[in-house]
Amino acid sequence: MRRKLTLLISLFSVVAAFGQTEEINRKLYTTARIEGEAPRIDGLLNDEIWETVEWGGGDFTQRQPNDGGPPTEQTKFKVLYDDKNIYVAIRAYDADPANIVKRLSRRDGFEGDRVTVLFDSYNDKRTAFSFTATSAGVKGEEYVSNNGDDWDEKWDPIWYLMTSIDEEGWVAEMRIPLSQLRFADQAQHTWGFQVMRYYFRNDERSNWQHIPQNANGFVHRFGEINGINGIRPQKQLEIQPYIVAQTETYEKEEGNPYATGKGSDVNVGLDAKIGVTSDITLDLTVNPDFGQVEADPSQVNLSAFQLFFPEQRPFFIEGSNILTFPTGGREFDNLFYSRRVGRRPQGNVDTDMDGDDGVEEYVNSPNNTRILGSMKLTGKNRNGFSWGVLESVTKEEYAEIDSLGVKREQVVEPMTNYLVGRVQQEINQGETIVGGMVTATNRGDLKGLDGLTKEAYSAGADFTKFWMERKYFVRGRVLASQVKGGTASILNLQEASARFYQREDNHYRKVDSTRTEMSGTAGSMTFGKASGNFVYEVGSSWSSPGLELNDIGFLNQTDQVAQWLWGQYRKLEPFGIFRSARTNINIYQNQDFGGELRGREVNWNGHAQFKNFWRMSSGASATLYQASNADLRGGPSIIYPKSYDYWVWASSDDRKKVVVELNPWWGWGEDGYSKNSGWWWSLGLRPSNALNVRFVGSVSSRDNEMQYVNTVDSNGQPRYIIGNIHQRTYNLSMRVTYVLTPNMSIQYWGQPFAASGAYSNLKRVTNSTHDEYQHRFNTISTSLDMVDNTLAVDENNDGTTDYTIDNPDFNFTQFQSNMVMRWEYKPGSTLFLVWTQNISENPTVDRHSFDHLANSLFDKQPRNIFLLKYTYRFVL
């Protein structure tokens, strides 16, 4: 660990010596203060006050496809301001106004012709506030950070927009309250400034300040706006109370007092956004409700690891770009995973659901942990120091158990406090960034929940250094974690799928049932080239066996040291039949902390857009070595034969009213051990500017001779059972959006899903790392008991049952749907009407046909939830 830290510090010191400031020929626009009456926001630009300032623009430059060339149509703009607002007028010229594309969408839809204005009001060359207007009058806004690498669409400021079309083209007129921006308290201001236009018919992007496509960075290349004098930062104070009325219907269960077939509830809560100072914003939510959030897509998980689902709750999404700290290891691994806050209660209920003692008990347990309150404090000052703090408290949750009318309660989740803090300091206008992050999880009285940790902490530090006009960079991070609890909770972590200390071939970590704490480290170092036609990265990462982040972060598997090399060659300007093209190659390998090789993979992929606006991609990969120390769920490591796969993707012109995408894939393993194939497709329909319909479907087939089945004890010895699986998965989703006005829409989403798995030719693992594939296991005989749905196993084929296992065959079907009517009746105030339906079923496993799966799904009564949510935003 000390050697790794020394290497990080030494490398940082060396590359810091190569820093130099990039020379950019910046455009300058001068605005003026309004003296008199402000313009009326009607999209007409007929107010005399607009004549007091000059037009900017008229000299826009293409960014795509012809980088640096003249645009098809020119664009001009004007900017005014007063003590409370910034006013922007944009004239988008068009020689054929009748063909301007006015596609209606929900907010942040970014459909059709559009213009965008961006303010780097911090003037820190790293962040910007983006406001987009479509020709149909739909608003979109994004908070831009990390010099353009992150665009946060969930940022929803209050501002005003009107658009119109005339004989010269179309016009966007905006009023942006200064309270929605952040800037320093000083007499004179110079801000970073950019205006962009998307010309839909040609899929063309043009900018006022030219930024080459292959340049590294974005915000630091903006032009500038000056003439802003005498304004003061506005303290933002927005309070948004809400009320939610909900009723639900579902299948009644006879005798179960908690499954009466219907229920209803009313809830109230409050959201607030407070500008503590010009540099600090406080977001609050009390008793939050996320009833209008779409459900997670259906999946079947046959791996040893947890699935990752993206955050969908608005409070946690907005501003999430600052509260993130990837470990540099596996995808999604992060110090903070906001879905841990409010998760499903983790405690198991002690009950006799099968009535083995003659008394059947029923349980009423919450699906999610109630968030009592959460606050998020974010800020950035003029010196480039930014910070974010999130604090959340979830309540103690109880399950109620009914036994012949006698009720008792059992704690299933303790009261918990979650704390996350992140800081970053930019040096020399973002050419060097250093930062750190800490997290803490503290649980109250566990009350019998011995499997949960009492405390969990993590901390990390990171840096990025650019040099040679930001062409090259080096990035490093190091982090550590510590968890504390009773012996049962730490034992659970040692034996969890992230590390499996109990493996018989694990000679460097052993289970210690007396431990009450565990700690670990991780880190990474990456060097790369970020601009030009050829870009690349080379890096290495590690995560020690004791690393644990899952109390408040996300960690799939630790105990690994990885190295990778990625390179890309790209041509971003039109050539031949292409508008643009790029190709990538990746080489990756990893070992465990015992020095054993775990994987080595090479893959290639290429992507192109043609001059007819169609797109195509393809890729292939070869897994040259694969050994898993987790797939046998605590058993020894197992080696798999080499495997290969390839895929193709193609899309028609996405500007058209009908858009088709196809993505077939194929894969196979040596020695015939695996075979998989499938295809994904998408059909988009735009019958009118107000109606958008999209279907997405997939069908996949997977055959694998080494799928884990079960671990059983036979005469005191573990038996690791694998088998041939024949798996089929069917997935379809439909999304229909009808936009009545830019502020009112109706959207329906529905997803039928079905999956089946049939096992055969079960095998006992005997020598999991043998050089010869066929010598790693022995085939065993099984017979099915139809009554108990169990398999009797005869290991040595002597006609005697040695042990039994549950029948691993499965069928699963699910239909989820969600319909939302959203009306923003005034800026920031919204009415939601929501209907959610869910049907889940496990059909019998005597058949695995598609008809059997589909017919079983609709034999069950669905669960319907009807919800009304009313919010009103007070701006004080």
Short mmCIF file of C-alpha atoms in Angstrom, two decimals, residues 175-502:
data_model
loop_
_atom_site.label_atom_id
_atom_site.label_comp_id
_atom_site.label_asym_id
_atom_site.label_seq_id
_atom_site.Cartn_x
_atom_site.Cartn_y
_atom_site.Cartn_z
CA ARG A 175 -36.03 35.23 -19.35
CA ILE A 176 -33.66 33.51 -16.93
CA PRO A 177 -33.84 34.66 -13.28
CA LEU A 178 -30.43 35.37 -11.81
CA SER A 179 -31.52 33.32 -8.80
CA GLN A 180 -31.13 30.21 -10.97
CA LEU A 181 -27.44 30.97 -11.65
CA ARG A 182 -24.44 31.09 -9.34
CA PHE A 183 -21.82 33.83 -9.58
CA ALA A 184 -19.42 35.85 -7.44
CA ASP A 185 -20.41 38.97 -5.52
CA GLN A 186 -18.32 41.57 -7.36
CA ALA A 187 -18.81 44.86 -9.20
CA GLN A 188 -17.93 43.69 -12.72
CA HIS A 189 -18.38 40.29 -14.30
CA THR A 190 -16.92 38.39 -17.20
CA TRP A 191 -18.62 35.05 -17.77
CA GLY A 192 -17.93 32.15 -20.06
CA PHE A 193 -20.59 32.15 -22.77
CA GLN A 194 -21.66 29.90 -25.63
CA VAL A 195 -24.61 29.67 -28.04
CA MET A 196 -25.27 26.47 -29.98
CA ARG A 197 -27.77 25.50 -32.65
CA TYR A 198 -29.03 22.13 -33.86
CA TYR A 199 -30.34 22.20 -37.44
CA PHE A 200 -32.52 19.09 -37.49
CA ARG A 201 -32.92 18.50 -41.22
CA ASN A 202 -29.17 18.07 -41.73
CA ASP A 203 -28.34 16.63 -38.31
CA GLU A 204 -26.03 19.62 -38.06
CA ARG A 205 -24.57 21.37 -35.01
CA SER A 206 -23.07 24.84 -35.12
CA ASN A 207 -21.55 27.04 -32.40
CA TRP A 208 -20.85 30.72 -31.87
CA GLN A 209 -17.47 29.93 -30.28
CA HIS A 210 -15.97 27.13 -32.35
CA ILE A 211 -14.92 24.04 -30.36
CA PRO A 212 -13.33 21.32 -32.53
CA GLN A 213 -14.86 17.86 -32.23
CA ASN A 214 -11.58 16.19 -31.32
CA ALA A 215 -10.60 18.81 -28.74
CA ASN A 216 -10.24 17.81 -25.12
CA GLY A 217 -12.65 19.65 -22.86
CA PHE A 218 -15.60 21.90 -23.57
CA VAL A 219 -16.43 24.63 -21.05
CA HIS A 220 -12.89 25.98 -20.86
CA ARG A 221 -13.15 26.77 -24.61
CA PHE A 222 -16.23 29.02 -24.33
CA GLY A 223 -16.29 32.59 -25.58
CA GLU A 224 -16.95 35.38 -23.11
CA ILE A 225 -19.71 37.84 -22.28
CA ASN A 226 -18.95 41.11 -20.49
CA GLY A 227 -20.74 44.34 -19.66
CA ILE A 228 -22.52 42.74 -16.70
CA ASN A 229 -22.03 45.26 -13.91
CA GLY A 230 -23.68 45.99 -10.59
CA ILE A 231 -25.70 42.78 -10.18
CA ARG A 232 -25.80 40.96 -6.87
CA PRO A 233 -26.16 37.22 -6.30
CA GLN A 234 -29.80 36.35 -5.68
CA LYS A 235 -30.62 34.11 -2.77
CA GLN A 236 -32.83 31.35 -4.06
CA LEU A 237 -35.70 30.24 -1.83
CA GLU A 238 -38.13 27.72 -3.27
CA ILE A 239 -40.50 25.61 -1.18
CA GLN A 240 -42.52 22.85 -2.79
CA PRO A 241 -45.04 21.09 -0.54
CA TYR A 242 -46.95 18.16 -1.98
CA ILE A 243 -49.83 15.87 -1.23
CA VAL A 244 -50.21 12.32 -2.50
CA ALA A 245 -53.44 10.32 -2.51
CA GLN A 246 -53.08 6.65 -3.40
CA THR A 247 -55.36 3.65 -3.72
CA GLU A 248 -54.53 0.13 -4.82
CA THR A 249 -56.27 -3.09 -5.74
CA TYR A 250 -54.80 -6.58 -5.91
CA GLU A 251 -55.68 -10.25 -5.59
CA LYS A 252 -57.32 -11.05 -2.28
CA GLU A 253 -55.83 -13.85 -0.22
CA GLU A 254 -58.34 -15.72 1.91
CA GLY A 255 -57.49 -15.69 5.59
CA ASN A 256 -54.68 -13.16 5.24
CA PRO A 257 -55.64 -9.97 7.10
CA TYR A 258 -52.95 -8.07 5.18
CA ALA A 259 -54.17 -9.10 1.71
CA THR A 260 -57.75 -7.84 1.63
CA GLY A 261 -57.60 -6.93 -2.04
CA LYS A 262 -57.54 -3.15 -1.63
CA GLY A 263 -55.99 -0.29 0.30
CA SER A 264 -55.58 3.46 0.29
CA ASP A 265 -53.35 6.11 1.82
CA VAL A 266 -52.74 9.87 1.89
CA ASN A 267 -49.30 11.35 2.37
CA VAL A 268 -47.82 14.82 2.58
CA GLY A 269 -44.26 16.02 2.28
CA LEU A 270 -42.08 18.94 1.32
CA ASP A 271 -39.17 19.71 -0.98
CA ALA A 272 -37.17 22.93 -0.74
CA LYS A 273 -34.26 24.62 -2.47
CA ILE A 274 -32.55 27.38 -0.48
CA GLY A 275 -29.69 29.60 -1.56
CA VAL A 276 -27.79 29.84 1.71
CA THR A 277 -25.27 32.21 0.11
CA SER A 278 -24.37 33.05 -3.47
CA ASP A 279 -22.10 30.00 -3.45
CA ILE A 280 -24.12 27.46 -1.45
CA THR A 281 -27.42 25.75 -2.23
CA LEU A 282 -29.35 23.61 0.22
CA ASP A 283 -31.84 21.01 -1.09
CA LEU A 284 -34.23 19.47 1.41
CA THR A 285 -36.84 16.75 1.23
CA VAL A 286 -39.08 15.72 4.11
CA ASN A 287 -41.06 12.48 3.93
CA PRO A 288 -40.37 12.18 0.18
CA ASP A 289 -42.58 10.27 -2.20
CA PHE A 290 -41.41 8.78 -5.49
CA GLY A 291 -44.66 7.20 -6.60
CA GLN A 292 -44.42 8.55 -10.16
CA VAL A 293 -40.98 6.97 -10.73
CA GLU A 294 -40.89 4.22 -13.35
CA ALA A 295 -40.26 0.65 -12.18
CA ASP A 296 -36.94 -1.11 -12.75
CA PRO A 297 -36.79 -3.35 -15.83
CA SER A 298 -37.30 -7.07 -15.20
CA GLN A 299 -34.25 -9.34 -15.05
CA VAL A 300 -33.34 -12.89 -14.02
CA ASN A 301 -30.07 -13.11 -12.10
CA LEU A 302 -28.23 -16.46 -12.10
CA SER A 303 -24.88 -15.00 -11.06
CA ALA A 304 -23.37 -14.84 -7.58
CA PHE A 305 -23.54 -11.03 -7.59
CA GLN A 306 -26.10 -8.30 -7.02
CA LEU A 307 -27.61 -6.44 -9.96
CA PHE A 308 -27.08 -2.74 -10.48
CA PHE A 309 -30.13 -0.57 -11.16
CA PRO A 310 -29.75 3.13 -11.96
CA GLU A 311 -31.21 5.79 -9.66
CA GLN A 312 -34.57 7.16 -10.82
CA ARG A 313 -35.62 9.36 -7.88
CA PRO A 314 -35.33 13.06 -8.79
CA PHE A 315 -33.94 14.25 -5.44
CA PHE A 316 -30.95 11.91 -5.68
CA ILE A 317 -30.37 12.36 -9.41
CA GLU A 318 -30.10 16.15 -9.52
CA GLY A 319 -26.54 17.15 -8.75
CA SER A 320 -25.41 13.53 -8.45
CA ASN A 321 -22.37 14.26 -10.64
CA ILE A 322 -20.52 15.79 -7.68
CA LEU A 323 -21.42 13.04 -5.18
CA THR A 324 -19.67 10.28 -7.07
CA PHE A 325 -16.35 8.52 -6.63
CA PRO A 326 -15.76 5.49 -8.89
CA THR A 327 -13.26 3.04 -7.46
CA GLY A 328 -11.54 2.58 -10.81
CA GLY A 329 -12.31 -1.14 -10.68
CA ARG A 330 -15.40 -2.86 -12.03
CA GLU A 331 -18.17 -0.96 -13.75
CA PHE A 332 -20.60 0.73 -11.33
CA ASP A 333 -18.33 0.24 -8.27
CA ASN A 334 -18.60 3.52 -6.36
CA LEU A 335 -18.25 4.92 -2.85
CA PHE A 336 -21.84 6.20 -3.05
CA TYR A 337 -24.85 4.37 -4.48
CA SER A 338 -27.91 6.43 -3.62
CA ARG A 339 -30.30 3.47 -3.89
CA ARG A 340 -28.96 2.19 -0.58
CA VAL A 341 -30.94 5.05 0.99
CA GLY A 342 -34.53 3.86 1.34
CA ARG A 343 -33.75 0.31 0.25
CA ARG A 344 -35.96 -2.67 0.98
CA PRO A 345 -35.66 -3.65 4.68
CA GLN A 346 -32.85 -6.16 5.10
CA GLY A 347 -34.11 -8.15 8.08
CA ASN A 348 -35.77 -11.55 7.73
CA VAL A 349 -39.05 -12.20 9.52
CA ASP A 350 -39.20 -15.18 11.87
CA THR A 351 -42.52 -16.84 11.09
CA ASP A 352 -44.17 -20.12 10.27
CA MET A 353 -45.71 -19.34 6.89
CA ASP A 354 -46.22 -22.99 6.02
CA GLY A 355 -48.20 -23.72 9.15
CA ASP A 356 -45.92 -26.59 10.16
CA ASP A 357 -47.08 -26.28 13.76
CA GLY A 358 -50.72 -26.04 12.74
CA VAL A 359 -50.82 -22.25 12.94
CA GLU A 360 -50.34 -20.22 9.76
CA GLU A 361 -48.85 -16.76 10.30
CA TYR A 362 -49.14 -13.76 7.98
CA VAL A 363 -46.68 -10.92 7.57
CA ASN A 364 -47.09 -7.27 6.64
CA SER A 365 -43.61 -5.93 5.85
CA PRO A 366 -42.81 -2.64 4.10
CA ASN A 367 -41.43 -2.80 0.56
CA ASN A 368 -39.10 0.15 1.18
CA THR A 369 -37.58 1.92 4.13
CA ARG A 370 -39.19 5.29 4.72
CA ILE A 371 -36.86 8.27 4.31
CA LEU A 372 -37.69 10.65 7.12
CA GLY A 373 -35.67 13.44 5.63
CA SER A 374 -32.74 14.17 3.41
CA MET A 375 -30.68 17.28 2.74
CA LYS A 376 -28.09 18.03 0.10
CA LEU A 377 -25.71 20.98 0.42
CA THR A 378 -23.73 21.91 -2.68
CA GLY A 379 -21.57 24.87 -3.56
CA LYS A 380 -18.67 26.28 -5.48
CA ASN A 381 -16.70 29.45 -4.91
CA ARG A 382 -14.80 31.78 -7.20
CA ASN A 383 -11.52 30.01 -6.41
CA GLY A 384 -12.65 26.73 -7.96
CA PHE A 385 -13.41 24.94 -4.69
CA SER A 386 -16.58 22.84 -4.93
CA TRP A 387 -18.24 20.66 -2.35
CA GLY A 388 -21.29 18.51 -1.80
CA VAL A 389 -22.74 17.02 1.37
CA LEU A 390 -25.71 14.67 1.58
CA GLU A 391 -27.35 13.64 4.83
CA SER A 392 -30.29 11.19 4.96
CA VAL A 393 -32.12 9.59 7.85
CA THR A 394 -34.34 6.54 7.39
CA LYS A 395 -36.80 5.34 10.00
CA GLU A 396 -36.84 2.15 11.99
CA GLU A 397 -39.10 -0.25 10.13
CA TYR A 398 -41.22 -3.02 11.60
CA ALA A 399 -42.95 -6.02 10.11
CA GLU A 400 -46.25 -6.98 11.70
CA ILE A 401 -47.00 -10.69 12.09
CA ASP A 402 -50.54 -11.99 12.61
CA SER A 403 -51.08 -15.37 14.26
CA LEU A 404 -54.78 -16.22 14.66
CA GLY A 405 -55.51 -12.55 15.28
CA VAL A 406 -52.69 -12.13 17.78
CA LYS A 407 -50.26 -9.59 16.39
CA ARG A 408 -46.64 -8.91 17.16
CA GLU A 409 -43.93 -6.74 15.63
CA GLN A 410 -40.38 -7.45 14.58
CA VAL A 411 -37.75 -4.92 13.52
CA VAL A 412 -36.63 -5.47 9.93
CA GLU A 413 -34.55 -2.30 9.47
CA PRO A 414 -32.97 -0.09 12.13
CA MET A 415 -33.00 3.69 12.05
CA THR A 416 -30.01 4.64 9.92
CA ASN A 417 -28.06 7.80 9.20
CA TYR A 418 -26.25 8.15 5.87
CA LEU A 419 -23.64 10.86 5.32
CA VAL A 420 -21.70 11.60 2.13
CA GLY A 421 -19.22 14.43 1.58
CA ARG A 422 -17.26 15.34 -1.55
CA VAL A 423 -14.79 18.16 -2.24
CA GLN A 424 -12.80 19.17 -5.32
CA GLN A 425 -10.29 21.95 -5.90
CA GLU A 426 -9.47 23.17 -9.39
CA ILE A 427 -6.05 24.69 -9.99
CA ASN A 428 -4.96 26.78 -12.98
CA GLN A 429 -8.45 26.91 -14.54
CA GLY A 430 -9.03 23.20 -14.20
CA GLU A 431 -5.74 21.94 -15.59
CA THR A 432 -5.25 20.23 -12.24
CA ILE A 433 -8.10 18.87 -10.09
CA VAL A 434 -7.64 17.34 -6.66
CA GLY A 435 -10.43 16.06 -4.47
CA GLY A 436 -11.65 13.76 -1.78
CA MET A 437 -14.76 11.99 -0.56
CA VAL A 438 -15.95 10.45 2.70
CA THR A 439 -19.02 8.36 3.52
CA ALA A 440 -20.48 7.14 6.80
CA THR A 441 -23.33 4.78 7.66
CA ASN A 442 -24.44 4.59 11.29
CA ARG A 443 -27.28 2.37 12.42
CA GLY A 444 -29.27 2.66 15.61
CA ASP A 445 -30.34 -0.20 17.88
CA LEU A 446 -30.15 -3.35 15.75
CA LYS A 447 -32.69 -5.16 17.97
CA GLY A 448 -31.78 -8.66 16.89
CA LEU A 449 -30.60 -7.79 13.36
CA ASP A 450 -27.20 -9.30 14.06
CA GLY A 451 -26.40 -9.74 10.38
CA LEU A 452 -26.14 -5.97 9.83
CA THR A 453 -23.07 -3.90 10.51
CA LYS A 454 -23.27 -1.14 13.10
CA GLU A 455 -20.92 1.34 11.40
CA ALA A 456 -19.41 1.65 7.92
CA TYR A 457 -16.96 4.27 6.68
CA SER A 458 -15.06 4.95 3.49
CA ALA A 459 -12.75 7.70 2.28
CA GLY A 460 -10.95 8.43 -0.95
CA ALA A 461 -8.68 10.98 -2.61
CA ASP A 462 -8.27 11.61 -6.33
CA PHE A 463 -6.46 13.89 -8.76
CA THR A 464 -6.39 14.64 -12.48
CA LYS A 465 -3.59 16.50 -14.21
CA PHE A 466 -3.67 17.76 -17.82
CA TRP A 467 -0.71 19.10 -19.76
CA MET A 468 0.39 20.05 -23.28
CA GLU A 469 -2.80 22.08 -23.86
CA ARG A 470 -4.85 19.33 -22.16
CA LYS A 471 -3.85 16.78 -24.77
CA TYR A 472 -2.48 14.35 -22.17
CA PHE A 473 -3.68 13.52 -18.69
CA VAL A 474 -2.93 11.36 -15.72
CA ARG A 475 -5.60 10.41 -13.22
CA GLY A 476 -5.20 8.65 -9.90
CA ARG A 477 -7.35 7.69 -6.96
CA VAL A 478 -6.90 5.83 -3.70
CA LEU A 479 -9.57 4.84 -1.16
CA ALA A 480 -10.10 2.83 1.98
CA SER A 481 -13.05 1.36 3.87
CA GLN A 482 -13.81 0.12 7.36
CA VAL A 483 -16.88 -1.61 8.74
CA LYS A 484 -17.67 -2.48 12.35
CA GLY A 485 -20.29 -4.71 13.90
CA GLY A 486 -20.95 -7.89 15.78
CA THR A 487 -19.21 -11.14 14.92
CA ALA A 488 -22.23 -12.35 12.92
CA SER A 489 -22.24 -9.32 10.61
CA ILE A 490 -18.49 -9.43 9.93
CA LEU A 491 -18.70 -13.18 9.35
CA ASN A 492 -21.43 -12.53 6.78
CA LEU A 493 -19.17 -10.09 4.96
CA GLN A 494 -16.23 -12.52 4.94
CA GLU A 495 -18.41 -15.20 3.38
CA ALA A 496 -20.34 -12.87 1.01
CA SER A 497 -20.06 -13.15 -2.76
CA ALA A 498 -17.80 -10.09 -2.97
CA ARG A 499 -14.93 -12.04 -1.38
CA PHE A 500 -15.73 -15.66 -0.30
CA TYR A 501 -12.93 -16.02 2.26
CA GLN A 502 -14.12 -19.60 2.92
#
